[in-house]
Coordinates of C-alpha atoms in Angstrom, one line a residue:
X492 CA 46.1 152.0 88.5
X493 CA 43.6 150.2 86.3
X494 CA 43.3 147.3 88.7
X495 CA 44.0 146.6 92.4
X496 CA 47.5 145.4 93.3
X497 CA 46.0 143.5 96.3
X498 CA 42.5 142.4 97.1
X499 CA 40.4 145.0 98.8
X500 CA 40.1 144.2 102.5
X501 CA 36.7 145.7 102.8
X502 CA 36.0 144.2 106.3
X503 CA 38.3 144.3 109.2
X504 CA 38.1 144.2 113.0
X505 CA 38.1 148.0 113.0
X506 CA 34.7 148.0 111.3
X507 CA 33.1 146.9 114.5
X508 CA 34.0 150.0 116.5
X509 CA 33.1 152.2 113.4
X510 CA 29.8 150.4 113.1
X511 CA 28.8 151.0 116.7
X512 CA 29.8 154.7 116.5
X513 CA 27.9 155.4 113.2
X514 CA 24.8 153.3 114.1
X515 CA 24.3 154.6 117.6
X516 CA 24.6 158.1 116.3
X517 CA 21.8 157.5 113.8
X518 CA 19.6 155.7 116.4
X519 CA 20.1 158.7 118.7
X520 CA 18.8 161.1 116.0
X521 CA 15.8 158.9 115.4
X522 CA 15.1 158.6 119.1
X523 CA 15.5 162.4 119.4
X524 CA 13.2 163.1 116.6
X525 CA 10.3 161.1 118.0
X526 CA 11.0 162.1 121.6
X527 CA 11.1 165.8 121.0
X528 CA 8.0 165.8 118.8
X529 CA 6.1 163.8 121.4
X530 CA 7.3 165.7 124.5
X531 CA 7.4 169.3 123.2
X532 CA 4.6 169.3 120.7
X533 CA 2.5 166.4 121.9
X534 CA 2.8 164.9 118.4
X535 CA 1.4 161.3 118.4
X536 CA 4.5 159.0 118.9
X537 CA 2.7 156.0 117.3
X538 CA 2.1 158.0 114.2
X539 CA 5.7 159.1 114.1
X540 CA 7.0 155.6 114.4
X541 CA 4.8 154.2 111.7
X542 CA 5.0 157.1 109.2
X543 CA 8.1 159.2 109.8
X544 CA 10.7 156.7 110.9
X545 CA 10.7 154.2 108.0
X546 CA 11.3 156.7 105.3
X547 CA 13.9 158.5 107.4
X548 CA 15.7 155.1 107.8
X549 CA 15.5 154.5 104.0
X550 CA 17.6 157.6 103.4
X551 CA 20.4 156.2 105.6
X552 CA 20.2 152.9 103.9
X553 CA 20.4 154.4 100.4
X554 CA 23.2 156.8 101.3
X555 CA 25.4 154.3 103.1
X556 CA 24.9 151.7 100.3
X557 CA 26.1 154.3 97.8
X558 CA 29.0 155.3 99.9
X559 CA 29.9 151.6 100.3
X560 CA 29.9 151.1 96.6
X561 CA 32.0 154.2 96.2
X562 CA 34.6 152.7 98.5
X563 CA 34.8 149.6 96.4
X564 CA 35.1 151.6 93.3
X565 CA 37.9 153.8 94.8
X566 CA 39.8 150.7 95.9
X567 CA 39.6 149.2 92.5
X568 CA 40.7 152.4 90.7
X569 CA 43.5 153.3 93.2
X570 CA 44.8 149.8 93.7
X571 CA 44.7 150.2 97.5
X572 CA 43.3 147.7 99.9
X573 CA 42.8 150.1 102.9
X574 CA 40.1 152.5 101.5
X575 CA 37.6 153.6 104.1
X576 CA 34.0 154.3 103.1
X577 CA 32.7 157.8 103.7
X578 CA 30.3 157.7 106.7
X579 CA 26.7 158.9 106.1
X580 CA 23.9 159.4 108.5
X581 CA 21.1 161.7 109.7
X582 CA 22.1 165.3 110.0
X583 CA 21.9 166.2 113.7
X584 CA 21.5 170.0 113.2
X585 CA 18.6 169.3 110.8
X586 CA 17.0 167.0 113.4
X587 CA 16.6 169.9 115.8
X588 CA 15.7 172.3 113.0
X589 CA 13.0 170.1 111.5
X590 CA 11.5 169.3 114.9
X591 CA 11.4 172.8 116.4
X592 CA 11.0 175.0 113.3
X593 CA 9.1 172.8 110.8
X594 CA 7.3 169.7 112.0
X595 CA 6.3 171.0 115.4
X596 CA 5.0 174.4 114.3
X597 CA 3.3 172.8 111.3
X598 CA 1.5 170.4 113.7
X599 CA 0.4 173.0 116.2
X600 CA -0.7 175.3 113.3
X601 CA -2.8 172.5 111.9
X602 CA -4.4 171.9 115.2
X603 CA -5.1 175.6 115.6
X604 CA -6.7 175.5 112.2
X605 CA -9.3 173.0 113.3
X606 CA -7.8 169.6 112.2
X607 CA -8.0 166.7 114.6
X608 CA -4.8 165.1 115.9
X609 CA -4.5 162.5 113.2
X610 CA -5.0 164.9 110.3
X611 CA -2.8 167.5 111.8
X612 CA 0.0 164.9 112.3
X613 CA -0.4 163.8 108.7
X614 CA -0.4 167.5 107.4
X615 CA 2.9 168.1 109.3
X616 CA 4.3 164.9 107.9
X617 CA 3.5 166.0 104.4
X618 CA 5.2 169.4 105.0
X619 CA 8.2 167.6 106.3
X620 CA 8.4 165.4 103.3
X621 CA 8.2 168.4 100.9
X622 CA 10.9 170.1 102.9
X623 CA 13.2 167.2 102.7
X624 CA 12.7 166.6 99.0
X625 CA 13.4 170.4 98.5
X626 CA 16.6 170.0 100.4
X627 CA 17.6 167.0 98.3
X628 CA 16.9 168.8 95.0
X629 CA 18.9 171.7 96.3
X630 CA 21.9 169.5 97.2
X631 CA 21.8 167.7 93.8
X632 CA 21.9 171.0 92.0
X633 CA 24.8 172.1 94.3
X634 CA 26.8 169.0 93.4
X635 CA 27.5 170.6 90.0
X636 CA 28.8 173.8 91.5
X637 CA 30.3 172.6 94.8
X638 CA 33.5 174.6 94.2
X639 CA 32.0 178.0 93.5
X640 CA 29.6 177.6 96.5
X641 CA 32.5 177.1 98.8
X642 CA 34.3 180.2 97.4
X643 CA 31.2 182.4 97.6
X644 CA 30.1 181.5 101.1
X645 CA 32.6 182.7 103.7
X646 CA 33.8 179.8 105.8
X647 CA 33.2 181.8 109.0
X648 CA 29.6 182.5 107.8
X649 CA 28.6 179.0 107.2
X650 CA 30.6 177.4 110.0
X651 CA 29.5 180.1 112.4
X652 CA 25.9 179.2 111.8
X653 CA 26.7 175.5 112.3
X654 CA 28.5 176.3 115.5
X655 CA 25.5 178.3 116.7
X656 CA 23.2 175.4 116.1
X657 CA 25.6 173.0 117.7
X658 CA 26.2 175.0 120.8
X659 CA 22.7 176.4 121.4
X660 CA 20.6 173.4 120.3
X661 CA 22.5 170.1 119.8
X662 CA 24.6 170.6 123.0
X663 CA 22.3 172.6 125.3
X664 CA 18.9 170.8 124.8
X665 CA 20.3 167.3 125.4
X666 CA 22.0 168.5 128.5
X667 CA 18.7 169.7 129.9
X668 CA 17.4 166.1 129.4
X669 CA 20.6 164.7 131.0
X670 CA 20.1 166.8 134.1
X671 CA 16.5 165.5 134.2
X672 CA 18.0 162.2 135.3
X673 CA 21.6 162.8 136.4
X674 CA 22.1 159.3 137.8
X675 CA 21.9 158.0 134.2
X676 CA 22.8 161.0 132.2
X677 CA 25.9 162.3 133.9
X678 CA 27.5 158.9 134.0
X679 CA 26.9 158.3 130.3
X680 CA 28.0 161.8 129.5
X681 CA 31.3 161.2 131.4
X682 CA 31.9 158.0 129.4
X683 CA 31.3 159.8 126.1
X684 CA 33.5 162.8 127.0
X685 CA 36.3 160.5 128.1
X686 CA 36.1 158.0 125.3
X687 CA 35.0 160.0 122.3
X688 CA 36.0 163.6 123.1
X689 CA 39.3 162.9 124.9
X690 CA 39.8 159.6 123.0
X691 CA 40.8 157.6 126.1
X692 CA 40.2 153.9 125.2
X693 CA 37.4 152.4 127.3
X694 CA 38.4 149.2 129.2
X695 CA 38.3 146.0 127.2
X696 CA 38.3 148.2 124.1
X697 CA 34.5 148.4 124.2
X698 CA 33.3 151.3 121.9
X699 CA 32.7 154.3 124.0
X700 CA 29.2 155.0 122.6
X701 CA 28.1 151.5 123.2
X702 CA 29.6 151.6 126.8
X703 CA 27.7 154.8 127.6
X704 CA 24.5 153.3 126.3
X705 CA 24.9 149.9 128.1
X706 CA 26.0 151.4 131.4
X707 CA 23.3 154.1 131.3
X708 CA 20.6 151.5 130.6
X709 CA 22.0 149.4 133.5
X710 CA 21.9 152.3 135.9
X711 CA 18.3 153.0 134.8
X712 CA 17.3 149.4 135.4
X713 CA 18.9 149.4 138.9
X714 CA 17.5 152.8 139.7
X715 CA 13.9 151.9 138.8
X716 CA 14.1 148.6 140.7
X717 CA 15.4 150.3 143.8
X718 CA 13.2 153.4 143.6
X719 CA 16.0 155.8 142.9
X720 CA 14.5 156.6 139.6
X721 CA 10.8 156.8 139.1
X722 CA 9.4 153.7 137.3
X723 CA 8.5 154.4 133.7
X724 CA 10.4 157.7 133.7
X725 CA 11.8 157.0 130.3
X726 CA 9.0 154.7 128.9
X727 CA 7.2 156.0 125.8
X728 CA 3.5 155.8 125.9
X729 CA 3.3 153.5 122.9
X730 CA 2.6 149.9 122.1
X731 CA 5.8 148.7 120.4
X732 CA 4.2 145.5 119.2
X733 CA 1.6 147.5 117.3
X734 CA 4.5 149.3 115.6
X735 CA 5.9 146.1 114.1
X736 CA 6.0 145.8 110.3
X737 CA 4.6 149.3 109.6
X738 CA 2.9 149.8 106.2
X739 CA 1.4 153.3 106.8
X740 CA 4.5 155.0 105.4
X741 CA 3.8 153.4 102.0
X742 CA 1.0 155.9 101.6
X743 CA 3.8 158.4 100.8
X744 CA 4.2 156.6 97.5
X745 CA 0.8 158.0 96.5
X746 CA 2.5 161.4 96.4
X747 CA -0.5 163.1 98.1
X748 CA 2.1 165.0 100.1
X749 CA 2.8 167.2 97.0
X750 CA -0.4 169.1 97.9
X751 CA 1.5 170.5 100.9
X752 CA 4.0 172.4 98.8
X753 CA 2.2 175.8 99.2
X754 CA 2.3 175.4 103.0
X755 CA 5.9 174.4 102.9
X756 CA 7.2 177.5 101.2
X757 CA 7.4 179.5 104.5
X758 CA 9.6 176.9 106.0
X759 CA 12.2 177.0 103.2
X760 CA 14.3 179.8 104.8
X761 CA 14.9 177.3 107.6
X762 CA 15.3 174.2 105.5
X763 CA 17.6 175.4 102.6
X764 CA 20.3 176.8 104.9
X765 CA 20.5 173.4 106.6
X766 CA 20.8 171.9 103.2
X767 CA 23.6 174.3 102.3
X768 CA 25.3 173.4 105.5
X769 CA 25.4 169.8 104.5
X770 CA 26.7 170.7 101.0
X771 CA 29.7 172.6 102.4
X772 CA 30.0 170.0 105.1
X773 CA 30.2 167.3 102.4
X774 CA 32.9 169.3 100.7
X775 CA 34.9 169.5 103.9
X776 CA 34.4 165.8 104.6
X777 CA 35.7 165.0 101.2
X778 CA 38.8 167.1 101.8
X779 CA 39.4 165.5 105.2
X780 CA 39.0 162.0 103.6
X781 CA 41.6 163.1 100.9
X782 CA 44.0 164.2 103.7
X783 CA 43.6 160.7 105.2
X784 CA 44.4 159.1 101.9
X785 CA 41.0 158.5 100.3
X786 CA 40.4 160.7 97.2
X787 CA 36.7 160.8 96.6
X788 CA 35.0 163.0 94.0
X789 CA 33.5 166.0 95.7
X790 CA 30.5 166.3 93.4
X791 CA 29.8 162.6 93.7
X792 CA 29.7 162.8 97.5
X793 CA 27.4 165.8 97.5
X794 CA 25.2 164.4 94.7
X795 CA 24.9 161.0 96.6
X796 CA 23.7 162.7 99.8
X797 CA 21.2 164.7 97.7
X798 CA 19.8 161.6 96.1
X799 CA 19.6 159.8 99.4
X800 CA 17.7 162.8 100.8
X801 CA 15.3 162.9 97.9
X802 CA 14.5 159.2 98.2
X803 CA 14.1 159.6 102.0
X804 CA 11.6 162.4 101.6
X805 CA 9.6 160.7 98.9
X806 CA 9.3 157.6 101.2
X807 CA 8.1 159.6 104.1
X808 CA 11.4 160.7 105.7
X809 CA 11.6 164.0 107.5
X810 CA 15.4 164.3 108.3
X811 CA 18.0 164.8 105.6
X812 CA 21.2 162.7 105.3
X813 CA 24.7 164.0 105.3
X814 CA 28.3 162.8 105.2
X815 CA 29.7 162.7 108.7
X816 CA 32.9 164.4 109.7
X817 CA 34.4 161.3 111.2
X818 CA 36.0 159.6 108.2
X819 CA 39.6 160.1 109.5
X820 CA 38.6 158.8 112.9
X821 CA 36.9 155.7 111.4
X822 CA 40.0 155.1 109.2
X823 CA 42.2 155.3 112.3
X824 CA 40.0 152.7 113.9
X825 CA 40.7 150.4 110.9
X826 CA 37.2 150.8 109.4
X827 CA 36.9 150.0 105.7
X828 CA 33.5 149.4 103.9
X829 CA 31.8 146.9 106.1
X830 CA 30.8 149.4 108.8
X831 CA 28.7 151.5 106.3
X832 CA 27.2 148.3 104.8
X833 CA 26.4 147.1 108.3
X834 CA 24.9 150.4 109.3
X835 CA 22.7 150.4 106.3
X836 CA 21.5 146.9 107.1
X837 CA 20.9 147.7 110.8
X838 CA 19.1 151.0 110.4
X839 CA 17.1 149.5 107.6
X840 CA 16.2 146.6 109.7
X841 CA 15.0 148.5 112.8
X842 CA 13.3 151.2 110.7
X843 CA 11.4 149.1 108.3
X844 CA 10.5 146.2 110.6
X845 CA 9.3 148.5 113.3
X846 CA 11.7 147.1 115.9
X847 CA 12.9 150.6 116.4
X848 CA 9.8 151.1 118.6
X849 CA 11.4 148.7 121.1
X850 CA 14.6 150.7 121.1
X851 CA 12.6 153.9 121.5
X852 CA 10.7 152.5 124.4
X853 CA 13.6 150.8 126.2
X854 CA 16.6 153.2 125.7
X855 CA 16.7 155.9 128.3
X856 CA 17.1 159.3 126.7
X857 CA 19.8 160.5 129.1
X858 CA 21.9 157.4 128.2
X859 CA 21.9 158.1 124.5
X860 CA 21.7 161.9 124.3
X861 CA 25.3 162.3 125.4
X862 CA 26.2 161.1 121.9
X863 CA 24.6 164.3 120.6
X864 CA 26.5 166.4 123.1
X865 CA 29.6 164.9 121.7
X866 CA 28.5 165.7 118.1
X867 CA 27.6 169.3 119.1
X868 CA 31.0 169.8 120.8
X869 CA 32.8 168.3 117.7
X870 CA 31.0 170.6 115.2
X871 CA 31.5 173.7 117.4
X872 CA 35.2 172.9 117.8
X873 CA 35.6 172.1 114.1
X874 CA 33.9 175.4 113.2
X875 CA 36.7 177.3 115.1
X876 CA 39.5 175.0 114.0
X877 CA 38.6 175.4 110.3
X878 CA 38.2 179.2 110.5
X879 CA 41.2 181.6 110.5
X880 CA 41.8 183.0 114.0
X881 CA 41.1 186.6 112.9
X882 CA 37.6 185.6 111.9
X883 CA 36.6 184.1 115.3
X884 CA 34.5 187.2 116.1
X885 CA 32.4 186.4 113.0
X886 CA 31.8 182.8 114.3
X887 CA 30.8 184.1 117.7
X888 CA 28.3 186.7 116.4
X889 CA 26.7 184.0 114.3
X890 CA 25.8 182.2 117.6
X891 CA 23.7 185.1 118.8
X892 CA 20.6 184.5 116.7
X893 CA 20.7 180.8 117.6
X894 CA 20.9 181.6 121.3
X895 CA 17.7 183.7 120.7
X896 CA 16.1 180.6 119.1
X897 CA 17.1 178.5 122.1
X898 CA 15.6 181.0 124.5
X899 CA 12.4 181.3 122.4
X900 CA 11.9 177.5 122.6
X901 CA 11.9 177.7 126.4
X902 CA 9.8 180.9 126.7
X903 CA 7.2 179.5 124.2
X904 CA 6.6 176.7 126.7
X905 CA 5.8 179.3 129.5
X906 CA 3.5 181.3 127.2
X907 CA 1.7 178.1 126.2
X908 CA 1.2 177.3 129.8
X909 CA -0.6 180.6 130.3
X910 CA 2.2 182.9 131.5
X911 CA 1.4 186.6 130.9
X912 CA 4.5 188.8 130.4
X913 CA 4.3 192.5 131.4
X914 CA 4.9 195.2 128.8
X915 CA 8.7 195.4 129.3
X916 CA 9.1 191.6 129.1
X917 CA 6.7 191.4 126.1
X918 CA 8.9 193.8 124.3
X919 CA 12.1 191.8 125.1
X920 CA 10.4 188.6 124.0
X921 CA 9.5 190.2 120.7
X922 CA 13.1 191.2 120.2
X923 CA 14.1 187.5 120.9
X924 CA 11.5 186.4 118.3
X925 CA 12.9 188.8 115.7
X926 CA 16.4 187.4 116.2
X927 CA 15.2 183.8 116.2
X928 CA 13.0 184.1 113.1
X929 CA 15.1 182.8 110.2
X930 CA 18.1 182.6 112.6
X931 CA 20.2 180.4 110.4
X932 CA 20.1 182.9 107.5
X933 CA 20.7 185.8 110.0
X934 CA 23.7 184.0 111.4
X935 CA 25.2 183.5 107.9
X936 CA 24.6 187.1 106.9
X937 CA 25.9 188.6 110.1
X938 CA 29.0 186.4 110.0
X939 CA 29.6 187.2 106.4
X940 CA 29.4 190.9 107.1
X941 CA 31.7 190.7 110.1
X942 CA 34.2 188.6 108.1
X943 CA 34.2 191.2 105.4
X944 CA 34.8 194.0 107.9
X945 CA 37.6 192.1 109.6
X946 CA 39.2 191.7 106.2
X947 CA 38.7 195.5 105.7
X948 CA 36.4 195.0 102.7
X949 CA 33.7 197.5 103.3
X950 CA 31.9 197.1 99.9
X951 CA 31.3 193.3 100.4
X952 CA 30.2 194.1 104.0
X953 CA 27.7 196.6 102.5
X954 CA 26.5 193.8 100.1
X955 CA 25.9 191.5 103.0
X956 CA 23.9 194.3 104.8
X957 CA 21.9 195.0 101.7
X958 CA 21.1 191.3 101.4
X959 CA 19.9 191.2 105.0
X960 CA 17.7 194.2 104.4
X961 CA 16.1 192.7 101.3
X962 CA 15.4 189.4 103.1
X963 CA 13.9 191.2 106.0
X964 CA 11.4 192.8 103.6
X965 CA 10.0 189.4 102.8
X966 CA 10.2 188.0 106.3
X967 CA 12.9 185.5 105.4
X968 CA 14.7 186.9 108.5
X969 CA 13.2 188.8 111.4
X970 CA 9.6 188.0 110.5
X971 CA 7.5 189.8 113.2
X972 CA 4.7 187.2 113.1
X973 CA 4.4 184.4 115.7
X974 CA 4.4 181.8 112.9
X975 CA 7.4 183.4 111.1
X976 CA 5.4 183.5 107.9
X977 CA 6.7 185.1 104.8
X978 CA 5.1 188.1 103.1
X979 CA 5.6 190.7 100.4
X980 CA 6.6 194.3 101.3
X981 CA 3.4 195.7 99.9
X982 CA 1.2 193.2 101.7
X983 CA 2.7 192.8 105.1
X984 CA -0.6 193.1 106.9
X985 CA -1.3 194.2 110.5
X986 CA 1.8 193.9 112.7
X987 CA 1.8 192.8 116.4
X988 CA 1.6 195.7 118.8
X989 CA 5.2 195.0 120.0
X990 CA 6.5 195.6 116.5
X991 CA 6.0 199.3 116.7
X992 CA 9.1 201.0 115.3
X993 CA 10.8 197.7 114.4
X994 CA 8.7 196.2 111.7
X995 CA 10.0 194.8 108.4
X996 CA 10.3 198.3 106.8
X997 CA 12.2 199.7 109.7
X998 CA 14.6 196.7 109.8
X999 CA 15.2 196.9 106.1
X1000 CA 15.8 200.6 106.3
X1001 CA 18.3 200.0 109.1
X1002 CA 20.2 197.5 107.1
X1003 CA 20.0 199.8 104.1
X1004 CA 21.5 202.7 106.0
X1005 CA 24.2 200.5 107.3
X1006 CA 25.1 199.5 103.7
X1007 CA 25.2 203.2 102.7
X1008 CA 27.4 203.9 105.6
X1009 CA 29.9 201.2 104.6
X1010 CA 29.8 202.4 101.0
X1011 CA 30.6 206.0 101.9
X1012 CA 33.2 204.8 104.4
X1013 CA 34.8 202.8 101.6
X1014 CA 34.9 205.8 99.3
X1015 CA 36.5 208.1 102.0
X1016 CA 39.0 205.5 103.1
X1017 CA 39.9 203.8 99.8
X1018 CA 43.4 205.0 99.7
X1019 CA 44.1 204.1 103.3
X1020 CA 42.4 200.7 102.9
X1021 CA 44.5 200.0 99.9
X1022 CA 47.7 200.6 101.9
X1023 CA 46.6 198.6 104.9
X1024 CA 46.1 194.9 104.2
X1025 CA 44.7 192.6 107.0
X1026 CA 47.2 190.7 108.9
X1027 CA 47.3 187.0 108.0
X1028 CA 47.2 184.4 110.7

């Protein structure tokens, strides 16, 4: 229709529940970013609050405002008054990826290079900005070829890598923190699992995420006052008043961070797969919205998240934005466009005024982290649900490199504390490092290869194996170096002692031999393979 047959009811009571769900999810990602950087890498929290948080919040503001406008436009064009805006927020998988594999390592490398704490934090910030801008540019380009990308990348390959991240990082690491304070964490987790995962309405129709946060915070207050929980166990070592009205992030507009591009290149094998994940995720979100009755343009959705990501990075943000998978759920709640508009206003308010520092200091991590457990479970479940049953083994094998990354995060803490592994353990730890280096790309390649094999397509499987061998030659996957740096095959340099017999050349040769095997196998079995088609589920 050219005009609406009824006024667009852009704000309803259902927007309240949708707002709390979307806003708390974004706050959880912001809290997680600052907390993990400070706790794991000793990154200065005050610097993160004044430099990293405002720009990251701007990305959410821009993205949700665009999606709000898109909802109004769709309502006007379709003549419907029940259009629900596409939800947008910070990408949770990228939050873990940026902290553990980009920002944290960049900070520790800068310290090791002789920079003081302030300069090292700034250097890591600049690398994070470059990485996010690169992600945004990649997504904008993908907006023009969203369809072909989806056809070329096997669903099991991409969703398998997302399931791996969700299970090994988004779900496991928060549960570690939850068990650090079970009086708070387990109660909040139970509320989240019952209200969000099982979708059992909380009494008085209080949003489950809000109930988990409020009750968890109440238990913390009671616990600290009675001595059950150590006083200050969740207090950040910051001065929240000093974080009010931050202006330090405005230095990003000088574009001095562009000088960090050369140091950012080695992190692109981590960053770009995360961006690709949000592209395909955006396509899936658009389809799920269409199934719920809201027909958004796929390229516009992907392009909008790319623009929001670029603006976030240029303003100092270090986490990319993405459409969320919850559109049908928000529509079922009765949400329209007010919830995304309110989320943009709220996240912008707390991020740009500095009042987020008070949230960061007062919200106990174990009370808000169960939200991320829910997100991890949902992404993992969706990865299997959206994948044909015969391809489940491909999804599972994609989890293996991510499990190695999870183990390496923990073992690195032991090594940093002075632990000295014996020869056998050192060899095993090096194997773990090889698997975890470029684990997202490895997960995608392995899942793609297994998917092709399950479909009895040996030549595509050989192609996936050849691609893995080529990437191993440059360190994009299986880099043998502690910092996972990239290299060229003719200039690899001196390898660690533990790499004997399993350096880049050997790994590339192994993948190459596997490709040859699959090719010969295909030649010998072509007639049989032509007669035997894979069973459809």
